[in-house]
Amino acid sequence: MTKNVFKLLSIPLLLLGLYLLLALIWRIFHLPTDKALFEVLKGYFTEYGLWLIFFGAIIEGFLLLGQYFPGGLIIFLGVITAGHDIKRVVLVVFLVCVSFLISYSLNYVVGKYGWYKLLVKFGLKDSLDDAKR
């Protein structure tokens, strides 16, 4: 009975401990507040945002890299930092669409000409032949 209770409480207690540890580190090193951090981030997006969104969306749309890269967060922050400027929002959405078109085209080319040869070099020819059947 107590093992089940401990298992149920272990994850929330671990998350609480992690939060308290991060809060302690934040205070020890006198890191900036959330508002100051947002202003710094907004400044970076104002200066480098369109390039960051463009390349972030390409990586997000690429087959294997997109699962490990926070491109969705970059796209979301790009739209949020555009604010009420409709032209900038439209530009961000256009860049994301072009980036996804490029990444999906790259996925097609790599899939047509590259993945099979690469997987065969890793010794997966039998598995690929089984998958074809």
GROMACS .gro file of C-alpha atoms in nm:
model
  133
    1MET     CA    1   0.000   0.000   0.000
    2THR     CA    2   0.272   0.249   0.094
    3LYS     CA    3   0.471   0.160  -0.219
    4ASN     CA    4   0.172   0.252  -0.437
    5VAL     CA    5   0.128   0.583  -0.255
    6PHE     CA    6   0.499   0.658  -0.288
    7LYS     CA    7   0.488   0.577  -0.662
    8LEU     CA    8   0.192   0.809  -0.708
    9LEU     CA    9   0.357   1.091  -0.515
   10SER     CA   10   0.705   1.049  -0.660
   11ILE     CA   11   0.646   1.240  -0.984
   12PRO     CA   12   0.473   1.545  -0.830
   13LEU     CA   13   0.735   1.558  -0.554
   14LEU     CA   14   1.014   1.531  -0.811
   15LEU     CA   15   0.864   1.815  -1.015
   16LEU     CA   16   0.822   2.027  -0.702
   17GLY     CA   17   1.183   1.961  -0.606
   18LEU     CA   18   1.299   2.054  -0.955
   19TYR     CA   19   1.098   2.376  -0.943
   20LEU     CA   20   1.241   2.469  -0.603
   21LEU     CA   21   1.594   2.392  -0.723
   22LEU     CA   22   1.549   2.614  -1.029
   23ALA     CA   23   1.403   2.893  -0.814
   24LEU     CA   24   1.701   2.867  -0.579
   25ILE     CA   25   1.948   2.878  -0.868
   26TRP     CA   26   1.759   3.176  -1.013
   27ARG     CA   27   1.797   3.369  -0.687
   28ILE     CA   28   2.157   3.268  -0.617
   29PHE     CA   29   2.280   3.386  -0.956
   30HIS     CA   30   2.048   3.692  -0.964
   31LEU     CA   31   1.906   3.598  -1.303
   32PRO     CA   32   1.666   3.846  -1.467
   33THR     CA   33   1.295   3.849  -1.400
   34ASP     CA   34   1.050   3.700  -1.645
   35LYS     CA   35   0.959   4.045  -1.781
   36ALA     CA   36   1.323   4.137  -1.840
   37LEU     CA   37   1.385   3.800  -2.003
   38PHE     CA   38   1.085   3.851  -2.230
   39GLU     CA   39   1.215   4.194  -2.333
   40VAL     CA   40   1.555   4.044  -2.422
   41LEU     CA   41   1.383   3.769  -2.620
   42LYS     CA   42   1.164   4.024  -2.795
   43GLY     CA   43   1.473   4.226  -2.887
   44TYR     CA   44   1.635   3.918  -3.039
   45PHE     CA   45   1.319   3.841  -3.234
   46THR     CA   46   1.303   4.199  -3.357
   47GLU     CA   47   1.663   4.187  -3.479
   48TYR     CA   48   1.703   3.826  -3.596
   49GLY     CA   49   1.348   3.696  -3.582
   50LEU     CA   50   1.265   3.641  -3.946
   51TRP     CA   51   1.583   3.444  -4.013
   52LEU     CA   52   1.535   3.247  -3.693
   53ILE     CA   53   1.176   3.166  -3.787
   54PHE     CA   54   1.275   3.071  -4.142
   55PHE     CA   55   1.551   2.829  -4.043
   56GLY     CA   56   1.361   2.707  -3.736
   57ALA     CA   57   1.062   2.615  -3.951
   58ILE     CA   58   1.284   2.436  -4.204
   59ILE     CA   59   1.439   2.227  -3.927
   60GLU     CA   60   1.095   2.168  -3.772
   61GLY     CA   61   0.959   2.038  -4.101
   62PHE     CA   62   1.254   1.811  -4.173
   63LEU     CA   63   1.178   1.445  -4.112
   64LEU     CA   64   1.399   1.336  -3.823
   65LEU     CA   65   1.522   1.670  -3.691
   66GLY     CA   66   1.177   1.814  -3.629
   67GLN     CA   67   1.107   1.575  -3.345
   68TYR     CA   68   1.405   1.698  -3.146
   69PHE     CA   69   1.401   2.068  -3.231
   70PRO     CA   70   1.164   2.323  -3.073
   71GLY     CA   71   1.065   2.478  -3.406
   72GLY     CA   72   0.699   2.498  -3.310
   73LEU     CA   73   0.793   2.714  -3.013
   74ILE     CA   74   1.002   2.941  -3.235
   75ILE     CA   75   0.714   2.979  -3.481
   76PHE     CA   76   0.470   3.047  -3.198
   77LEU     CA   77   0.698   3.309  -3.041
   78GLY     CA   78   0.750   3.467  -3.382
   79VAL     CA   79   0.378   3.521  -3.426
   80ILE     CA   80   0.337   3.640  -3.066
   81THR     CA   81   0.622   3.892  -3.089
   82ALA     CA   82   0.474   4.029  -3.411
   83GLY     CA   83   0.201   4.168  -3.187
   84HIS     CA   84  -0.066   4.378  -3.351
   85ASP     CA   85   0.141   4.445  -3.663
   86ILE     CA   86  -0.068   4.261  -3.922
   87LYS     CA   87   0.197   4.295  -4.194
   88ARG     CA   88   0.456   4.127  -3.971
   89VAL     CA   89   0.214   3.847  -3.878
   90VAL     CA   90   0.140   3.784  -4.246
   91LEU     CA   91   0.514   3.788  -4.320
   92VAL     CA   92   0.582   3.536  -4.042
   93VAL     CA   93   0.306   3.304  -4.166
   94PHE     CA   94   0.435   3.337  -4.524
   95LEU     CA   95   0.791   3.253  -4.412
   96VAL     CA   96   0.666   2.950  -4.221
   97CYS     CA   97   0.473   2.827  -4.526
   98VAL     CA   98   0.775   2.872  -4.755
   99SER     CA   99   1.000   2.702  -4.499
  100PHE     CA  100   0.768   2.405  -4.468
  101LEU     CA  101   0.746   2.380  -4.847
  102ILE     CA  102   1.126   2.373  -4.867
  103SER     CA  103   1.160   2.118  -4.588
  104TYR     CA  104   0.891   1.890  -4.730
  105SER     CA  105   1.060   1.907  -5.071
  106LEU     CA  106   1.391   1.816  -4.906
  107ASN     CA  107   1.216   1.528  -4.730
  108TYR     CA  108   1.093   1.403  -5.067
  109VAL     CA  109   1.437   1.426  -5.228
  110VAL     CA  110   1.608   1.257  -4.935
  111GLY     CA  111   1.340   0.989  -4.928
  112LYS     CA  112   1.362   0.922  -5.298
  113TYR     CA  113   1.739   0.923  -5.337
  114GLY     CA  114   1.902   0.893  -4.998
  115TRP     CA  115   1.732   0.704  -4.717
  116TYR     CA  116   1.723   0.364  -4.882
  117LYS     CA  117   2.093   0.370  -4.966
  118LEU     CA  118   2.181   0.494  -4.620
  119LEU     CA  119   1.974   0.226  -4.447
  120VAL     CA  120   2.123  -0.045  -4.670
  121LYS     CA  121   2.472   0.072  -4.569
  122PHE     CA  122   2.371   0.024  -4.206
  123GLY     CA  123   2.277  -0.336  -4.283
  124LEU     CA  124   1.900  -0.302  -4.283
  125LYS     CA  125   1.840  -0.440  -4.633
  126ASP     CA  126   1.660  -0.749  -4.502
  127SER     CA  127   1.432  -0.537  -4.283
  128LEU     CA  128   1.351  -0.308  -4.575
  129ASP     CA  129   1.273  -0.605  -4.798
  130ASP     CA  130   1.044  -0.747  -4.528
  131ALA     CA  131   0.868  -0.411  -4.503
  132LYS     CA  132   0.808  -0.410  -4.880
  133ARG     CA  133   0.624  -0.742  -4.861
   0.00000   0.00000   0.00000
